[in-house]
């Protein structure tokens, strides 16, 4: 069997790549490729639209040259929907017998829509065991009904759903990701130098929390599972052998309360085995603030960048987001990371249904406050209801969405009517981002002496990079902002509600049980008072 896995891009490409030159390897596809190779004597190819700088026709041509039996697209970003459909359509038109698969968060929660648009099978949620079975079922022309955890289009055109499969409990049993299928030099981190490359690695899956806006919880079944330290060190050793200069731990939360002791042991083992590297991790503010000794050890082991999901500068808003944190903990977390020489990227959200202009400005001012405490970078996102989340279902029921064109579901454009005018939210998203950096640049010479040496050199490199990108940022403000506002105004004016049938389909798909043992948790997730 010959299998092609494709990472589709958003219509506007990666914001991280445009702004920071940051493009990590497609770990999900590397893992699936490893799974398929483990399942039998199969040939696998990976096509990465962003890394290979491909448009849709080139992706189609490159895929067909490989003459695959199966083509799988990973839709982890909702905004990649239309691009993925175009790719699947082009491939099916030229090679009707190929089996097209869709997987990832988005496909999991809109499977019927995928199957009406040139896909044959949707893999629900975690795809490792499903893919290992599926590739052999297709090879033997066997019955797809035997594979748990899929939705598929039968020969007569009817859509069928097989029983959900349980989550993998022992992640150590996963085959090693197939890093040999990608070119390391394409996966860059230009903000810190032209020769910097970044690999991805997961040490755990899922999240035990239930933030209302997040698609992680429904995708992974509101559970958290981790790999053993032995397996983590094995993967880390392989990444270092391959010569990557950065490692991005893709865990939704790198340190959770149950694994603090294990993480301390892991950091010690990384140091003892000479596996220290430049690490990037995503962290919670409460865990970070309350465990400074863990952050110190993590920094000693190589933690250089931490993404903190701060979300809001207003405690009432944090409560409504079901975040489980408060602003004072965010302040402490930033200080702890900064004092240990870690570059701090904070994530904030504007435009929640209960956000007012006053609260959004409070959040922007809070970003300034965190900058003074040591935050180095900010990402203002727009509150976006994603399929599978409580807020998506609620927005559908209340008919708040003014577009279901998935191109706009990139957390950079508003798609929902709230208390605040969507155009105002969109303007404040730009305003918050650019004033954060402008203020930091103006004040830079006054705080430089307070920057720990461990991160000072990285910041100097970043300054040189940003100076060279000045034209890009000016264009964003002068051209992209007005164009984006005009686009949103048109969408709001033309906004049409889906049919009642489509509405009920989306609601039902978003509330589906993805894993066999998570029904109780899923029901509890959707019963939380909004």
Coordinates of C-alpha atoms in Angstrom, one line a residue:
X1 CA 0.0 0.0 0.0
X2 CA 1.1 3.6 -0.7
X3 CA -0.1 6.3 1.6
X4 CA 0.2 10.0 1.4
X5 CA -0.3 12.2 4.4
X6 CA -0.9 16.0 3.8
X7 CA -0.7 18.9 6.2
X8 CA -3.0 21.6 4.5
X9 CA -2.4 25.3 5.1
X10 CA -4.9 28.0 6.0
X11 CA -5.9 30.3 3.1
X12 CA -3.6 33.0 4.6
X13 CA -0.9 30.7 5.7
X14 CA 0.7 30.4 9.2
X15 CA 0.7 33.5 11.3
X16 CA 3.6 32.2 13.3
X17 CA 5.6 31.6 10.1
X18 CA 4.9 35.1 8.8
X19 CA 5.6 36.9 12.1
X20 CA 8.4 34.7 13.6
X21 CA 9.6 32.5 10.9
X22 CA 8.4 29.6 13.1
X23 CA 7.4 26.3 11.3
X24 CA 7.7 23.1 13.4
X25 CA 7.6 19.7 11.9
X26 CA 4.1 18.1 11.4
X27 CA 4.4 15.8 14.3
X28 CA 0.8 14.4 13.9
X29 CA 1.6 13.2 10.4
X30 CA 5.1 11.9 11.4
X31 CA 3.4 9.8 14.1
X32 CA 0.7 8.5 11.8
X33 CA 3.4 7.6 9.2
X34 CA 5.3 5.7 12.0
X35 CA 2.0 3.9 12.8
X36 CA 1.4 2.9 9.2
X37 CA 5.0 1.6 8.7
X38 CA 4.6 -0.4 11.9
X39 CA 1.3 -1.9 10.6
X40 CA 2.9 -3.5 7.5
X41 CA 5.1 -3.2 4.4
X42 CA 3.6 0.2 3.4
X43 CA 5.2 3.1 1.6
X44 CA 4.5 6.5 3.1
X45 CA 5.0 10.1 1.8
X46 CA 4.4 13.4 3.7
X47 CA 3.4 16.6 1.9
X48 CA 3.6 19.8 3.9
X49 CA 2.0 22.7 2.1
X50 CA 3.6 25.3 4.2
X51 CA 7.1 23.8 4.4
X52 CA 7.2 23.0 0.7
X53 CA 5.6 26.3 -0.3
X54 CA 2.9 24.6 -2.3
X55 CA -0.4 25.8 -3.7
X56 CA -3.4 23.4 -4.1
X57 CA -2.6 22.3 -7.7
X58 CA 1.0 21.5 -6.8
X59 CA -0.2 19.4 -3.8
X60 CA -2.5 17.5 -6.1
X61 CA 0.1 16.9 -8.7
X62 CA 2.7 15.8 -6.1
X63 CA 0.3 13.4 -4.5
X64 CA -0.8 11.8 -7.8
X65 CA 2.9 11.3 -8.8
X66 CA 3.3 9.0 -5.9
X67 CA 0.2 7.0 -7.1
X68 CA -1.2 6.4 -3.6
X69 CA -3.9 4.0 -2.5
X70 CA -4.8 6.2 0.5
X71 CA -4.5 10.0 1.0
X72 CA -5.0 11.4 4.4
X73 CA -5.4 15.1 5.3
X74 CA -5.0 16.3 8.9
X75 CA -7.4 19.2 9.7
X76 CA -6.2 20.4 13.1
X77 CA -7.1 23.9 12.1
X78 CA -10.7 24.6 11.2
X79 CA -9.6 27.3 8.7
X80 CA -7.9 24.6 6.7
X81 CA -11.3 23.1 5.7
X82 CA -11.8 24.6 2.3
X83 CA -8.2 24.1 1.2
X84 CA -8.5 20.4 2.2
X85 CA -11.8 20.0 0.3
X86 CA -10.1 21.5 -2.8
X87 CA -7.2 19.1 -2.5
X88 CA -9.5 16.0 -2.0
X89 CA -11.7 17.1 -4.9
X90 CA -8.7 17.4 -7.3
X91 CA -7.3 14.1 -6.3
X92 CA -10.6 12.2 -6.6
X93 CA -11.3 13.7 -10.0
X94 CA -7.9 12.4 -11.3
X95 CA -7.9 9.1 -9.3
X96 CA -11.4 8.1 -8.3
X97 CA -10.3 4.8 -6.7
X98 CA -8.1 6.4 -4.1
X99 CA -9.4 6.4 -0.6
X100 CA -9.4 9.9 0.9
X101 CA -9.3 10.3 4.7
X102 CA -9.9 13.3 6.9
X103 CA -8.7 13.5 10.5
X104 CA -7.9 16.0 13.2
X105 CA -10.0 18.2 15.4
X106 CA -12.1 19.8 12.7
X107 CA -12.9 16.7 10.8
X108 CA -13.9 14.9 14.0
X109 CA -16.7 17.3 14.7
X110 CA -18.0 18.0 11.1
X111 CA -17.7 14.4 9.6
X112 CA -20.9 14.6 7.5
X113 CA -19.7 17.8 5.8
X114 CA -16.3 16.2 5.0
X115 CA -18.0 13.1 3.6
X116 CA -20.2 15.2 1.3
X117 CA -17.0 16.9 0.0
X118 CA -14.9 14.3 -1.6
X119 CA -13.7 12.4 1.5
X120 CA -14.5 8.7 1.9
X121 CA -13.6 8.2 5.6
X122 CA -13.3 10.5 8.7
X123 CA -11.1 9.3 11.5
X124 CA -12.5 10.4 14.8
X125 CA -10.1 11.8 17.4
X126 CA -7.0 9.8 18.2
X127 CA -6.0 8.1 15.0
X128 CA -3.1 5.8 15.7
X129 CA -4.8 2.5 16.2
X130 CA -7.5 3.4 13.8
X131 CA -5.0 4.1 11.1
X132 CA -3.1 0.9 11.7
X133 CA -6.2 -1.1 11.2
X134 CA -7.6 1.0 8.4
X135 CA -4.6 0.8 6.1
X136 CA -4.8 -3.0 6.1
X137 CA -8.6 -3.1 5.8
X138 CA -8.3 -1.0 2.6
X139 CA -5.4 -3.1 1.3
X140 CA -7.5 -6.2 1.6
X141 CA -10.7 -4.6 0.3
X142 CA -12.4 -5.6 3.6
X143 CA -15.4 -4.1 5.3
X144 CA -14.9 -0.6 6.8
X145 CA -17.5 -1.4 9.4
X146 CA -14.9 -3.5 11.2
X147 CA -12.9 -0.4 12.1
X148 CA -13.9 1.4 15.2
X149 CA -13.8 5.1 15.5
X150 CA -14.6 6.2 11.9
X151 CA -17.5 7.7 10.0
X152 CA -17.6 6.7 6.3
X153 CA -19.6 6.8 3.1
X154 CA -20.8 3.4 2.1
X155 CA -21.0 2.1 -1.4
X156 CA -24.6 3.2 -1.7
X157 CA -23.7 6.7 -0.6
X158 CA -25.2 6.5 2.9
X159 CA -23.1 7.8 5.8
X160 CA -22.3 5.3 8.6
X161 CA -20.7 5.7 11.9
X162 CA -18.8 2.8 13.6
X163 CA -18.7 2.4 17.4
X164 CA -16.2 4.7 19.2
X165 CA -12.9 3.1 20.2
X166 CA -11.2 3.5 23.6
X167 CA -8.4 5.9 24.1
X168 CA -4.9 4.5 24.1
X169 CA -3.8 4.1 27.7
X170 CA -0.1 3.2 27.2
X171 CA 1.4 5.9 24.9
X172 CA 4.8 4.1 25.2
X173 CA 3.4 1.5 22.8
X174 CA 3.3 4.1 20.0
X175 CA 5.8 3.5 17.2
X176 CA 8.5 6.2 16.9
X177 CA 7.5 9.2 14.7
X178 CA 8.9 8.9 11.1
X179 CA 11.3 11.8 11.2
X180 CA 13.1 10.4 8.2
X181 CA 10.2 11.5 5.9
X182 CA 10.9 15.2 6.3
X183 CA 13.8 17.5 5.6
X184 CA 15.0 19.1 8.9
X185 CA 16.1 22.3 7.2
X186 CA 12.6 23.3 6.1
X187 CA 11.4 23.5 9.7
X188 CA 12.7 26.9 10.8
X189 CA 12.8 29.3 13.7
X190 CA 14.1 32.4 11.9
X191 CA 13.5 34.8 14.8
X192 CA 16.5 33.3 16.5
X193 CA 18.7 32.7 13.5
X194 CA 18.6 31.4 9.9
X195 CA 20.1 28.1 10.8
X196 CA 17.7 27.4 13.7
X197 CA 15.4 24.3 13.2
X198 CA 12.5 23.1 15.3
X199 CA 11.2 19.6 15.9
X200 CA 8.0 18.7 17.8
X201 CA 7.6 16.1 20.5
X202 CA 4.7 15.0 22.6
X203 CA 5.2 13.7 26.2
X204 CA 1.5 13.5 27.0
X205 CA -2.0 13.8 25.4
X206 CA -5.0 15.7 26.5
X207 CA -6.0 18.2 29.2
X208 CA -7.8 17.6 32.5
X209 CA -9.3 21.1 32.5
X210 CA -12.4 22.3 30.7
X211 CA -11.9 25.9 29.3
X212 CA -15.2 26.6 27.5
X213 CA -13.5 27.9 24.3
X214 CA -10.9 25.1 23.8
X215 CA -11.2 22.3 21.4
X216 CA -8.6 20.2 23.2
X217 CA -11.0 18.9 25.8
X218 CA -13.6 17.4 23.4
X219 CA -10.9 16.1 21.0
X220 CA -9.1 14.1 23.7
X221 CA -12.0 13.2 25.8
X222 CA -11.3 15.4 28.9
X223 CA -8.5 13.1 29.9
X224 CA -4.7 13.4 30.4
X225 CA -2.2 10.6 29.6
X226 CA 1.6 10.7 29.7
X227 CA 4.5 8.8 28.3
X228 CA 7.2 7.3 30.6
X229 CA 10.4 9.3 31.2
X230 CA 12.3 6.4 29.5
X231 CA 10.2 6.9 26.3
X232 CA 10.5 10.7 26.4
X233 CA 14.3 10.4 26.7
X234 CA 14.5 8.0 23.8
X235 CA 12.6 10.4 21.5
X236 CA 14.5 13.4 22.7
X237 CA 17.8 11.5 22.0
X238 CA 16.7 10.8 18.5
X239 CA 15.7 14.4 17.8
X240 CA 19.1 15.6 19.1
X241 CA 20.9 13.1 16.9
X242 CA 19.0 14.5 13.9
X243 CA 20.4 17.9 14.6
X244 CA 17.3 20.0 15.5
X245 CA 18.3 23.0 17.6
X246 CA 14.8 23.5 19.1
X247 CA 12.3 21.1 20.5
X248 CA 8.6 22.2 20.8
X249 CA 6.8 20.1 23.3
X250 CA 3.3 20.0 21.8
X251 CA 1.5 18.9 25.0
X252 CA -1.5 21.2 25.6
X253 CA -0.1 21.6 29.1
X254 CA 3.4 20.5 29.7
X255 CA 3.2 20.3 33.5
X256 CA 0.0 19.3 35.2
X257 CA -0.5 18.8 38.9
X258 CA -0.4 15.0 38.9
X259 CA 3.0 14.8 37.1
X260 CA 5.0 17.5 38.9
X261 CA 7.3 14.9 40.6
X262 CA 7.8 13.0 37.3
X263 CA 8.7 16.2 35.5
X264 CA 11.3 17.1 38.1
X265 CA 12.8 13.6 37.6
X266 CA 12.7 14.1 33.9
X267 CA 14.5 17.4 34.0
X268 CA 17.2 15.8 36.2
X269 CA 17.5 12.9 33.7
X270 CA 17.8 15.3 30.7
X271 CA 20.6 17.1 32.4
X272 CA 22.4 13.9 33.6
X273 CA 22.2 12.3 30.1
X274 CA 23.4 15.4 28.3
X275 CA 20.1 15.9 26.5
X276 CA 19.6 19.6 27.3
X277 CA 18.3 21.5 24.4
X278 CA 16.3 24.7 23.6
X279 CA 12.8 23.7 24.7
X280 CA 9.4 25.3 24.1
X281 CA 6.4 24.4 26.2
X282 CA 2.8 25.4 26.9
X283 CA 2.1 26.1 30.5
X284 CA -0.8 27.0 32.9
X285 CA -0.4 30.1 35.0
X286 CA -1.4 28.5 38.3
X287 CA 0.9 25.5 38.0
X288 CA 3.8 27.8 37.0
X289 CA 3.1 30.4 39.7
X290 CA 2.9 27.8 42.5
X291 CA 5.9 25.7 41.6
X292 CA 8.9 28.0 41.0
X293 CA 11.4 25.2 41.9
X294 CA 10.0 23.2 39.0
X295 CA 10.4 26.1 36.6
X296 CA 14.0 26.6 37.8
X297 CA 14.8 22.9 37.1
X298 CA 13.0 23.1 33.7
X299 CA 15.2 26.1 32.8
X300 CA 18.3 24.3 33.8
X301 CA 17.2 21.4 31.5
X302 CA 16.7 23.8 28.6
X303 CA 13.3 25.5 28.8
X304 CA 13.8 28.7 26.8
X305 CA 10.2 29.7 25.7
X306 CA 7.0 29.2 27.6
X307 CA 3.5 30.0 26.2
X308 CA 1.1 31.0 29.0
X309 CA -2.6 30.9 28.4
X310 CA -3.5 34.0 30.4
X311 CA -6.6 34.7 28.3
X312 CA -7.9 37.8 30.1
X313 CA -7.0 40.6 32.4
X314 CA -10.4 40.5 34.1
X315 CA -11.1 38.0 36.8
X316 CA -14.8 37.9 36.1
X317 CA -14.1 37.0 32.5
X318 CA -11.7 34.3 33.5
X319 CA -14.4 32.8 35.7
X320 CA -16.8 32.7 32.8
X321 CA -14.2 31.2 30.6
X322 CA -13.9 28.3 33.1
X323 CA -10.2 29.0 33.2
X324 CA -9.7 28.2 36.8
X325 CA -7.1 30.9 37.3
X326 CA -6.9 34.6 38.4
X327 CA -4.9 37.5 37.1
X328 CA -2.7 37.6 40.2
X329 CA -1.4 34.1 39.4
X330 CA -0.7 35.2 35.8
X331 CA 1.5 38.1 37.2
X332 CA 3.4 35.7 39.4
X333 CA 3.8 33.1 36.7
X334 CA 5.4 35.7 34.3
X335 CA 7.8 36.8 37.0
X336 CA 8.8 33.2 37.9
X337 CA 9.5 32.4 34.2
X338 CA 11.3 35.7 33.6
X339 CA 13.5 35.4 36.7
X340 CA 14.6 31.9 35.5
X341 CA 15.6 33.2 32.1
X342 CA 12.6 31.9 30.1
X343 CA 11.1 33.9 27.2
X344 CA 7.4 34.4 28.0
X345 CA 4.7 34.4 25.3
X346 CA 1.3 35.3 26.7
X347 CA -2.0 34.4 25.0
X348 CA -5.0 36.6 25.5
X349 CA -8.5 36.5 24.1
X350 CA -10.8 39.4 23.0
X351 CA -14.4 39.4 22.0
X352 CA -16.0 36.8 24.3
X353 CA -19.8 37.0 24.5
X354 CA -19.6 38.7 27.8
X355 CA -16.7 41.0 26.9
X356 CA -17.3 44.7 26.8
X357 CA -15.1 47.5 25.4
X358 CA -14.1 48.3 29.0
X359 CA -13.1 44.7 29.7
X360 CA -11.2 44.3 26.5
X361 CA -9.2 47.5 27.2
X362 CA -8.5 46.1 30.7
X363 CA -7.1 43.0 29.1
X364 CA -4.9 45.0 26.8
X365 CA -3.6 47.1 29.7
X366 CA -3.0 43.9 31.6
X367 CA -0.7 42.8 28.7
X368 CA 1.3 45.9 29.3
X369 CA 1.5 45.1 33.0
X370 CA 2.8 41.6 32.2
X371 CA 5.3 43.1 29.8
X372 CA 6.7 45.2 32.7
X373 CA 7.0 42.0 34.8
X374 CA 8.9 40.1 32.1
X375 CA 6.5 39.0 29.3
X376 CA 8.3 39.2 26.0
X377 CA 5.6 38.5 23.4
X378 CA 1.9 38.5 23.1
X379 CA -0.8 36.8 21.0
X380 CA -4.2 38.4 21.0
X381 CA -6.8 36.0 19.6
X382 CA -10.4 36.6 18.8
X383 CA -12.9 34.4 20.7
X384 CA -13.9 31.8 18.1
X385 CA -16.5 29.1 18.6
X386 CA -14.8 25.9 17.2
X387 CA -16.7 22.7 16.3
X388 CA -16.9 20.3 19.2
X389 CA -16.9 23.0 21.9
X390 CA -19.8 24.1 24.2
X391 CA -19.5 27.6 22.8
X392 CA -20.0 26.4 19.3
X393 CA -23.2 24.6 20.2
X394 CA -24.4 27.6 22.2
X395 CA -23.7 30.0 19.3
X396 CA -25.5 27.7 16.9
X397 CA -28.6 27.4 19.1
X398 CA -28.7 31.2 19.7
X399 CA -28.0 31.9 16.0
X400 CA -25.1 34.2 16.9
X401 CA -22.7 33.1 14.1
X402 CA -22.8 35.4 11.0
X403 CA -20.7 33.0 8.9
X404 CA -20.0 29.3 8.6
X405 CA -17.3 29.8 6.0
X406 CA -14.5 27.9 7.7
X407 CA -11.8 30.1 6.1
X408 CA -12.6 32.7 8.8
X409 CA -12.3 30.4 11.8
X410 CA -8.6 31.2 12.3
X411 CA -9.0 33.1 15.7
X412 CA -7.8 36.3 13.9
X413 CA -11.2 37.2 12.4
X414 CA -14.5 37.6 14.2
X415 CA -17.3 35.2 13.2
X416 CA -19.9 35.8 15.9
X417 CA -22.2 38.6 17.1
X418 CA -21.6 39.5 20.8
X419 CA -22.1 42.5 23.1
X420 CA -19.2 44.3 21.3
X421 CA -19.3 45.1 17.6
X422 CA -17.1 42.5 15.8
X423 CA -15.4 45.3 13.9
X424 CA -14.3 46.9 17.2
X425 CA -13.0 43.5 18.5
X426 CA -11.0 43.0 15.3
X427 CA -9.5 46.5 15.5
X428 CA -8.6 46.0 19.2
X429 CA -6.9 42.7 18.3
X430 CA -4.5 44.6 16.0
X431 CA -4.2 47.5 18.5
X432 CA -3.4 45.2 21.4
X433 CA -0.7 43.3 19.4
X434 CA 1.1 46.3 17.9
X435 CA 0.9 48.6 20.9
X436 CA 2.4 45.9 23.1
X437 CA 5.5 45.6 21.0
X438 CA 5.7 49.4 20.3
X439 CA 5.6 50.1 24.0
X440 CA 8.1 47.4 24.7
X441 CA 10.5 48.8 22.1
X442 CA 10.2 52.4 23.4
X443 CA 10.8 51.2 27.0
X444 CA 13.5 48.6 26.0
X445 CA 16.5 50.7 26.9
X446 CA 15.2 51.2 30.4
X447 CA 14.6 47.5 31.3
X448 CA 17.5 45.9 29.4
X449 CA 19.6 45.7 32.5
X450 CA 16.9 43.7 34.3
X451 CA 16.8 40.9 31.6
X452 CA 18.5 37.6 32.9
X453 CA 21.6 36.7 30.8
X454 CA 20.1 33.3 29.9
X455 CA 17.5 34.9 27.6
X456 CA 19.3 38.2 26.8
X457 CA 21.1 36.7 23.8
X458 CA 17.9 35.3 22.3
X459 CA 16.2 38.6 22.7
X460 CA 19.0 40.4 20.9
X461 CA 18.6 38.0 18.0
X462 CA 14.9 38.6 18.0
X463 CA 15.4 42.3 17.9
X464 CA 17.6 42.0 14.8
X465 CA 14.9 39.8 13.1
X466 CA 12.1 42.2 13.9
X467 CA 14.1 45.1 12.6
X468 CA 14.4 43.3 9.3
X469 CA 10.6 42.7 9.2
X470 CA 9.6 46.2 9.8
X471 CA 8.1 46.6 6.3
X472 CA 5.9 43.5 6.9
X473 CA 4.5 44.9 10.1
X474 CA 3.8 48.3 8.5
X475 CA 2.0 46.5 5.7
X476 CA -0.1 44.6 8.3
X477 CA -1.3 47.8 9.8
X478 CA -1.7 49.9 6.6
X479 CA -3.1 47.2 4.3
X480 CA -4.2 44.0 6.2
X481 CA -6.2 45.8 9.0
X482 CA -8.4 47.9 6.7
X483 CA -8.9 44.9 4.3
X484 CA -9.8 42.7 7.2
X485 CA -12.3 45.2 8.6
X486 CA -13.9 45.5 5.1
X487 CA -14.1 41.7 4.8
X488 CA -15.8 41.4 8.2
X489 CA -18.3 44.2 7.5
X490 CA -19.3 42.4 4.3
X491 CA -19.7 39.1 6.1
X492 CA -21.9 40.7 8.7
X493 CA -24.0 42.4 6.1
X494 CA -24.4 39.2 4.0
X495 CA -24.5 36.8 6.9
X496 CA -27.0 34.0 6.4
X497 CA -28.1 31.3 8.9
X498 CA -27.7 27.7 7.9
X499 CA -30.8 25.6 7.3
X500 CA -32.4 24.0 10.3
X501 CA -31.2 20.6 9.0
X502 CA -27.6 21.8 8.8
X503 CA -27.9 23.5 12.2
X504 CA -29.1 20.3 13.9
X505 CA -26.4 18.3 12.1
X506 CA -23.6 20.6 13.4
X507 CA -25.0 20.6 16.9
X508 CA -25.3 16.8 17.0
X509 CA -21.8 16.3 15.5
X510 CA -20.3 18.6 18.1
X511 CA -21.8 16.7 21.0
X512 CA -20.9 13.2 19.7
X513 CA -19.1 10.7 21.9
X514 CA -15.6 10.3 20.4
X515 CA -14.3 7.6 22.7
X516 CA -16.1 4.6 24.2
X517 CA -15.2 5.3 27.8
X518 CA -15.8 9.0 27.9
X519 CA -19.6 9.4 27.6
X520 CA -20.0 10.5 31.2
X521 CA -17.2 13.1 30.9
X522 CA -18.6 14.3 27.6
X523 CA -22.0 14.8 29.1
X524 CA -20.6 16.6 32.1
X525 CA -18.5 18.8 29.8
X526 CA -21.7 20.0 27.9
X527 CA -23.7 20.4 31.1
X528 CA -21.4 23.0 32.6
X529 CA -23.4 26.3 33.0
X530 CA -22.4 28.8 30.4

